[in-house]
Short mmCIF file of C-alpha atoms and ligand atoms in Angstrom, two decimals:
data_model
loop_
_atom_site.label_atom_id
_atom_site.label_comp_id
_atom_site.label_asym_id
_atom_site.label_seq_id
_atom_site.Cartn_x
_atom_site.Cartn_y
_atom_site.Cartn_z
CA UNK A 1 -2.29 42.07 53.75
CA UNK A 2 -1.39 38.50 53.04
CA UNK A 3 -0.30 36.10 55.77
CA UNK A 4 2.72 35.22 53.68
CA UNK A 5 3.13 35.89 49.96
CA UNK A 6 6.49 35.63 48.20
CA UNK A 7 6.92 37.10 44.76
CA UNK A 8 10.03 37.12 42.61
CA UNK A 9 10.30 40.46 40.80
CA UNK A 10 13.43 39.79 38.75
CA UNK A 11 16.09 37.15 38.23
CA UNK A 12 19.63 37.46 36.88
CA UNK A 13 21.41 34.14 36.46
CA UNK A 14 20.54 32.23 39.62
CA UNK A 15 20.25 35.46 41.64
CA UNK A 16 16.76 36.73 42.28
CA UNK A 17 15.08 39.67 43.96
CA UNK A 18 11.57 39.86 45.27
CA UNK A 19 9.43 40.57 48.26
CA UNK A 20 7.62 38.76 51.00
CA UNK A 21 4.32 40.35 52.02
CA UNK A 22 3.34 39.71 55.64
CA UNK A 23 0.86 41.28 58.05
CA UNK A 24 3.54 43.21 59.92
CA UNK A 25 5.23 44.52 56.78
CA UNK A 26 7.10 43.73 53.62
CA UNK A 27 10.49 42.02 53.44
CA UNK A 28 12.63 42.92 50.43
CA UNK A 29 14.78 40.04 49.21
CA UNK A 30 17.64 39.27 49.16
CA UNK A 31 17.23 40.25 52.83
CA UNK A 32 19.70 40.49 55.68
CA UNK A 33 18.21 40.00 59.15
CA UNK A 34 20.09 41.55 62.08
CA UNK A 35 20.25 39.19 65.05
CA UNK A 36 18.35 40.30 68.15
CA UNK A 37 19.48 37.46 70.39
CA UNK A 38 17.99 38.42 73.74
CA UNK A 39 15.16 40.70 72.57
CA UNK A 40 17.71 43.32 71.54
CA UNK A 41 19.98 43.87 68.58
CA UNK A 42 22.96 44.52 70.82
CA UNK A 43 23.97 48.19 71.24
CA UNK A 44 21.13 49.37 68.98
CA UNK A 45 17.73 50.96 69.56
CA UNK A 46 15.05 49.28 67.44
CA UNK A 47 14.29 52.53 65.62
CA UNK A 48 17.95 52.76 64.62
CA UNK A 49 17.89 49.15 63.40
CA UNK A 50 14.94 50.07 61.20
CA UNK A 51 16.71 53.23 59.99
CA UNK A 52 19.59 51.09 58.70
CA UNK A 53 17.07 49.51 56.30
CA UNK A 54 16.25 46.24 58.09
CA UNK A 55 12.78 44.88 57.23
CA UNK A 56 12.95 41.97 59.67
CA UNK A 57 15.05 40.89 62.64
CA UNK A 58 15.79 37.52 64.20
CA UNK A 59 15.12 36.46 67.80
CA UNK A 60 16.67 33.44 69.50
CA UNK A 61 14.34 30.89 71.05
CA UNK A 62 17.08 29.33 73.18
CA UNK A 63 18.08 32.61 74.84
CA UNK A 64 14.53 33.91 75.29
CA UNK A 65 13.19 30.65 76.76
CA UNK A 66 15.88 30.78 79.44
CA UNK A 67 15.68 34.52 80.10
CA UNK A 68 13.19 36.17 80.50
CA UNK A 69 11.13 33.05 79.57
CA UNK A 70 8.60 32.64 76.75
CA UNK A 71 5.56 32.63 79.05
CA UNK A 72 6.69 35.92 80.61
CA UNK A 73 7.17 37.52 77.18
CA UNK A 74 3.66 36.32 76.25
CA UNK A 75 2.17 37.85 79.43
CA UNK A 76 3.90 41.12 78.52
CA UNK A 77 2.18 41.19 75.12
CA UNK A 78 4.66 39.28 72.95
CA UNK A 79 8.14 39.96 71.69
CA UNK A 80 7.18 42.82 69.34
CA UNK A 81 5.64 44.90 72.11
CA UNK A 82 8.25 43.83 74.68
CA UNK A 83 11.17 45.10 72.57
CA UNK A 84 9.36 47.79 70.56
CA UNK A 85 9.80 46.30 67.08
CA UNK A 86 6.55 46.24 65.11
CA UNK A 87 7.84 44.67 61.89
CA UNK A 88 8.32 40.98 61.16
CA UNK A 89 10.42 38.85 63.49
CA UNK A 90 11.85 35.47 62.58
CA UNK A 91 12.65 33.19 65.49
CA UNK A 92 15.00 30.25 65.27
CA UNK A 93 13.96 26.93 66.79
CA UNK A 94 16.56 26.77 69.55
CA UNK A 95 18.00 23.56 68.13
CA UNK A 96 21.27 25.00 66.94
CA UNK A 97 22.03 26.90 70.14
CA UNK A 98 21.14 24.01 72.40
CA UNK A 99 23.86 22.15 70.54
CA UNK A 100 26.40 24.98 70.59
CA UNK A 101 25.82 26.64 74.00
CA UNK A 102 24.13 24.39 76.53
CA UNK A 103 25.72 21.82 78.80
CA UNK A 104 25.06 18.11 79.40
CA UNK A 105 22.92 17.65 76.33
CA UNK A 106 21.10 14.42 75.72
CA UNK A 107 19.61 13.78 72.30
CA UNK A 108 16.75 11.31 71.86
CA UNK A 109 14.02 10.70 69.29
CA UNK A 110 11.77 12.87 71.47
CA UNK A 111 14.05 15.92 71.52
CA UNK A 112 16.99 17.35 73.47
CA UNK A 113 17.35 17.65 77.23
CA UNK A 114 20.03 20.04 78.44
CA UNK A 115 21.22 22.34 81.18
CA UNK A 116 21.12 26.11 80.81
CA UNK A 117 24.48 27.80 80.19
CA UNK A 118 23.26 30.61 82.47
CA UNK A 119 22.30 28.87 85.70
CA UNK A 120 22.58 25.12 85.07
CA UNK A 121 18.79 24.60 85.27
CA UNK A 122 17.36 21.57 83.44
CA UNK A 123 15.26 22.00 80.29
CA UNK A 124 13.86 19.90 77.47
CA UNK A 125 13.38 21.17 73.95
CA UNK A 126 11.26 19.09 71.59
CA UNK A 127 9.59 20.11 68.32
CA UNK A 128 6.22 20.71 70.04
CA UNK A 129 7.75 22.88 72.79
CA UNK A 130 9.84 24.84 70.28
CA UNK A 131 6.65 25.63 68.31
CA UNK A 132 4.89 26.62 71.54
CA UNK A 133 7.72 28.95 72.57
CA UNK A 134 7.84 30.62 69.16
CA UNK A 135 4.05 31.06 69.34
CA UNK A 136 4.28 32.56 72.86
CA UNK A 137 6.91 34.99 71.56
CA UNK A 138 4.52 35.95 68.75
CA UNK A 139 6.99 35.11 66.00
CA UNK A 140 6.06 35.96 62.39
CA UNK A 141 8.37 33.40 60.79
CA UNK A 142 8.76 30.26 62.85
CA UNK A 143 11.58 27.81 62.19
CA UNK A 144 11.09 24.05 62.40
CA UNK A 145 13.01 22.34 65.20
CA UNK A 146 16.07 20.53 63.85
CA UNK A 147 19.41 19.07 64.76
CA UNK A 148 22.53 20.52 63.20
CA UNK A 149 25.51 18.12 63.29
CA UNK A 150 29.06 19.27 62.58
CA UNK A 151 29.84 19.01 58.87
CA UNK A 152 32.94 16.89 59.57
CA UNK A 153 31.00 13.97 61.14
CA UNK A 154 30.91 10.61 59.31
CA UNK A 155 28.34 10.50 56.51
CA UNK A 156 26.23 7.83 58.22
CA UNK A 157 25.92 10.05 61.27
CA UNK A 158 24.97 13.06 59.14
CA UNK A 159 22.37 10.94 57.31
CA UNK A 160 20.81 9.70 60.57
CA UNK A 161 20.74 13.24 61.96
CA UNK A 162 19.11 14.56 58.78
CA UNK A 163 16.42 11.84 58.92
CA UNK A 164 15.75 12.75 62.57
CA UNK A 165 15.46 16.43 61.59
CA UNK A 166 12.92 15.47 58.90
CA UNK A 167 10.79 13.57 61.45
CA UNK A 168 11.05 16.62 63.70
CA UNK A 169 10.09 18.84 60.73
CA UNK A 170 6.83 16.89 60.39
CA UNK A 171 6.17 17.15 64.14
CA UNK A 172 6.95 20.89 63.92
CA UNK A 173 4.45 21.29 61.06
CA UNK A 174 1.71 19.49 63.01
CA UNK A 175 2.38 21.42 66.23
CA UNK A 176 2.52 24.74 64.39
CA UNK A 177 -0.76 24.00 62.58
CA UNK A 178 -2.52 23.30 65.87
CA UNK A 179 -1.46 26.73 67.17
CA UNK A 180 -4.85 28.36 66.53
CA UNK A 181 -4.86 32.09 65.74
CA UNK A 182 -1.07 32.26 65.55
CA UNK A 183 -0.99 29.62 62.78
CA UNK A 184 -3.37 31.76 60.75
CA UNK A 185 -1.10 34.80 60.70
CA UNK A 186 2.45 33.40 60.98
CA UNK A 187 4.61 31.39 58.57
CA UNK A 188 6.60 28.20 59.09
CA UNK A 189 9.94 27.41 57.44
CA UNK A 190 11.49 23.95 57.12
CA UNK A 191 15.24 23.43 57.32
CA UNK A 192 17.23 21.36 54.84
CA UNK A 193 20.11 19.36 56.34
CA UNK A 194 22.65 16.92 54.91
CA UNK A 195 25.88 18.85 55.43
CA UNK A 196 27.96 18.96 52.23
CA UNK A 197 26.45 15.88 50.59
CA UNK A 198 24.34 16.42 47.47
CA UNK A 199 22.29 13.21 47.77
CA UNK A 200 21.46 13.75 51.44
CA UNK A 201 20.51 17.37 50.70
CA UNK A 202 18.25 16.15 47.88
CA UNK A 203 16.56 13.62 50.18
CA UNK A 204 16.10 16.28 52.83
CA UNK A 205 14.58 18.69 50.29
CA UNK A 206 12.14 15.99 49.10
CA UNK A 207 11.00 15.28 52.67
CA UNK A 208 10.45 18.98 53.35
CA UNK A 209 8.53 19.52 50.10
CA UNK A 210 6.30 16.59 50.93
CA UNK A 211 5.44 18.19 54.29
CA UNK A 212 5.10 21.65 52.76
CA UNK A 213 6.42 24.92 54.20
CA UNK A 214 6.15 28.65 53.49
CA UNK A 215 9.91 28.94 53.10
CA UNK A 216 12.95 26.69 53.16
CA UNK A 217 16.17 27.23 55.06
CA UNK A 218 19.53 25.76 54.20
CA UNK A 219 20.87 24.61 57.55
CA UNK A 220 24.10 22.97 58.56
CA UNK A 221 26.40 25.38 56.72
CA UNK A 222 28.65 28.13 58.14
CA UNK A 223 29.64 25.68 60.87
CA UNK A 224 33.36 25.68 60.12
CA UNK A 225 33.44 24.02 56.69
CA UNK A 226 34.99 27.08 55.00
CA UNK A 227 33.73 29.28 52.17
CA UNK A 228 34.85 27.01 49.34
CA UNK A 229 32.93 24.01 50.71
CA UNK A 230 29.92 26.20 51.52
CA UNK A 231 29.81 27.61 47.97
CA UNK A 232 30.26 24.11 46.51
CA UNK A 233 27.16 23.03 48.49
CA UNK A 234 25.28 26.16 47.45
CA UNK A 235 26.00 25.24 43.82
CA UNK A 236 23.25 22.58 44.21
CA UNK A 237 21.33 23.07 47.47
CA UNK A 238 19.14 26.13 46.63
CA UNK A 239 17.89 24.53 43.40
CA UNK A 240 16.79 21.43 45.28
CA UNK A 241 14.29 23.64 47.13
CA UNK A 242 11.04 25.01 45.65
CA UNK A 243 11.49 27.94 43.29
CA UNK A 244 8.34 29.71 44.46
CA UNK A 245 9.39 29.95 48.13
CA UNK A 246 12.15 31.96 49.82
CA UNK A 247 15.44 30.21 50.52
CA UNK A 248 17.17 31.20 53.73
CA UNK A 249 20.83 30.48 54.42
CA UNK A 250 21.12 30.35 58.20
CA UNK A 251 23.97 32.02 60.08
CA UNK A 252 25.72 33.58 57.06
CA UNK A 253 27.84 35.57 56.89
CA UNK A 254 30.72 37.79 55.75
CA UNK A 255 29.92 40.34 53.00
CA UNK A 256 31.66 38.19 50.38
CA UNK A 257 29.65 35.13 51.60
CA UNK A 258 26.43 37.07 51.02
CA UNK A 259 27.38 38.06 47.48
CA UNK A 260 28.42 34.49 46.60
CA UNK A 261 25.25 33.03 48.10
CA UNK A 262 22.90 35.48 46.35
CA UNK A 263 24.75 34.61 43.16
CA UNK A 264 23.72 30.98 43.85
CA UNK A 265 20.03 31.69 44.48
CA UNK A 266 19.71 32.46 48.22
CA UNK A 267 17.10 35.03 49.35
CA UNK A 268 17.54 35.49 53.11
CA UNK A 269 20.39 35.66 55.63
CA UNK A 270 21.09 36.28 59.29
CA UNK A 271 24.39 36.62 61.09
CA UNK A 272 25.83 38.09 64.27
CA UNK A 273 28.93 39.26 62.38
CA UNK A 274 28.05 42.94 61.77
CA UNK A 275 26.89 43.44 65.37
CA UNK A 276 29.53 41.30 67.12
CA UNK A 277 32.33 42.74 64.98
CA UNK A 278 31.09 46.25 65.70
CA UNK A 279 31.44 45.63 69.41
CA UNK A 280 34.93 44.23 68.81
CA UNK A 281 36.17 47.24 66.87
CA UNK A 282 35.82 45.87 63.34
CA UNK A 283 34.13 47.95 60.64
CA UNK A 284 33.00 46.55 57.29
CA UNK A 285 33.53 48.78 54.27
CA UNK A 286 33.33 48.50 50.48
CA UNK A 287 37.13 48.26 50.62
CA UNK A 288 37.19 45.39 53.09
CA UNK A 289 37.08 45.19 56.88
CA UNK A 290 38.93 47.73 59.05
CA UNK A 291 40.34 47.07 62.50
CA UNK A 292 39.59 50.34 64.26
CA UNK A 293 42.05 49.52 67.06
CA UNK A 294 44.87 49.95 64.58
CA UNK A 295 47.04 53.04 65.31
CA UNK A 296 46.96 54.03 61.63
CA UNK A 297 43.47 55.47 62.24
CA UNK A 298 44.56 57.67 65.18
CA UNK A 299 44.69 60.94 63.21
CA UNK A 300 42.60 59.98 60.18
CA UNK A 301 39.87 62.57 59.64
CA UNK A 302 38.11 60.53 56.93
CA UNK A 303 34.86 58.63 57.62
CA UNK A 304 34.87 54.82 57.89
CA UNK A 305 33.69 54.57 54.30
CA UNK A 306 33.32 57.48 51.89
CA UNK A 307 30.70 55.50 49.89
CA UNK A 308 28.54 54.71 52.95
CA UNK A 309 25.37 56.77 53.42
CA UNK A 310 24.94 56.02 57.14
CA UNK A 311 24.77 58.76 59.76
CA UNK A 312 27.97 57.52 61.44
CA UNK A 313 29.94 58.03 58.24
CA UNK A 314 28.22 61.38 57.74
CA UNK A 315 29.27 62.59 61.19
CA UNK A 316 32.31 60.91 62.76
CA UNK A 317 35.94 60.50 61.76
CA UNK A 318 37.98 57.31 61.86
CA UNK A 319 40.18 59.11 64.42
CA UNK A 320 37.26 59.60 66.81
CA UNK A 321 35.96 56.04 66.36
CA UNK A 322 39.51 54.73 66.91
CA UNK A 323 39.69 56.74 70.14
CA UNK A 324 36.30 55.42 71.36
CA UNK A 325 37.23 51.81 70.63
CA UNK A 326 40.70 52.14 72.17
CA UNK A 327 39.15 53.68 75.30
CA UNK A 328 36.51 50.95 75.59
CA UNK A 329 33.76 53.56 75.35
CA UNK A 330 30.22 52.19 74.84
CA UNK A 331 29.57 54.71 72.09
CA UNK A 332 32.30 53.12 69.99
CA UNK A 333 30.45 49.80 69.96
CA UNK A 334 27.16 51.56 69.23
CA UNK A 335 28.49 53.59 66.30
CA UNK A 336 30.42 50.73 64.70
CA UNK A 337 27.38 48.44 65.03
CA UNK A 338 25.17 51.06 63.40
CA UNK A 339 27.60 51.54 60.54
CA UNK A 340 28.07 47.78 60.06
CA UNK A 341 24.33 47.10 59.93
CA UNK A 342 23.89 50.04 57.53
CA UNK A 343 26.70 48.73 55.36
CA UNK A 344 25.11 45.25 55.25
CA UNK A 345 21.76 46.75 54.23
CA UNK A 346 23.42 48.91 51.55
CA UNK A 347 25.11 45.76 50.24
CA UNK A 348 21.72 43.96 50.07
CA UNK A 349 20.11 46.96 48.43
CA UNK A 350 22.95 47.16 45.91
CA UNK A 351 22.45 43.48 45.06
CA UNK A 352 18.67 43.90 44.71
CA UNK A 353 19.13 46.85 42.33
CA UNK A 354 21.78 45.03 40.31
CA UNK A 355 19.48 42.02 39.86
CA UNK A 356 16.62 44.26 38.68
CA UNK A 357 18.93 45.88 36.14
CA UNK A 358 20.43 42.56 35.03
CA UNK A 359 23.90 43.69 36.16
CA UNK A 360 24.49 41.27 39.00
CA UNK A 361 27.67 39.70 37.58
CA UNK A 362 29.20 43.16 37.17
CA UNK A 363 28.11 44.17 40.66
CA UNK A 364 29.67 41.03 42.12
CA UNK A 365 32.98 41.45 40.28
CA UNK A 366 33.20 45.16 41.22
CA UNK A 367 32.39 44.25 44.80
CA UNK A 368 35.15 41.61 44.96
CA UNK A 369 37.70 43.88 43.28
CA UNK A 370 37.10 46.65 45.85
CA UNK A 371 36.49 44.46 48.91
CA UNK A 372 39.71 42.52 48.47
CA UNK A 373 41.78 45.51 47.34
CA UNK A 374 43.12 46.21 50.87
CA UNK A 375 43.14 49.96 50.40
ZN1 LIG B 1 28.66 54.12 57.47
#
């Protein structure tokens, strides 16, 4: 098998479908990666995650470095063995979560010092340490260490932050490349920044291309700017990145975000939404999201979604799921998470098939008609 080989099998407009060949398995694109924050996709066994159709999952550097610790995971044989997932794992760099979760952050040219949100202990995350942690975890796709400013900051601040992220991208590349055996079997992705600004995004893309990466992420979106502004940015950002490498939109999103982003040329996604929503009693369906706490489901013998092929929809009624969620039963969270992840994978699969057939525009308009129909 190849270390990392991306091939585009078909395109339809800007949308494209393909595959990434890696040592631990193939990733079909457009791909949705369930988030396994703390070495677990919450409420799911790894074999069930795989059964939903996931080719790859995401692990969080920030959480794992604090608990149980990257060195401990390495001593236990790496993240794959630790959590019993033998397919590819992408790890984020920790940069985003240091900014969103930790306390008393201090940002310098060197990196970020911060206190753990768990126990207040002091830590420092710099590009070199982020690469080391991701290597200790045994990550298959490593993300460069970056800084993600809020999109509503002044442009000069966003520009300075982007330039810092590009210097960190180069340091990440160098540190990753000196990682010995791991560098020979894993891949490294750079992250484009520049918020909503086309010129800053273009400059960021040029810097990343000059360094050279296996794949390119679009960072700094889905941070509260709204779907319209995100789509407006995606009207130019993916095309600024190399055509022959996967483009990964980080932290996105809702089903309609995924369809709109694939339409604009994005190949990979991750988001906590299907898992977090599942634990909160929300189910995604082809006819839009359902709040399973709602009393209208109390005696409804239908499945969550008659078009869904998952085992939850094949077995359990809305009435039963409503009861589990209302009662705070663990099984409710487990079953809704399983359905939501299955639904997301069926959506990705539907998009991949539509692109192959050259019917993506029809797929997208049918999807929007049904999803926003409020049945
Ligand atoms: Zn289902």
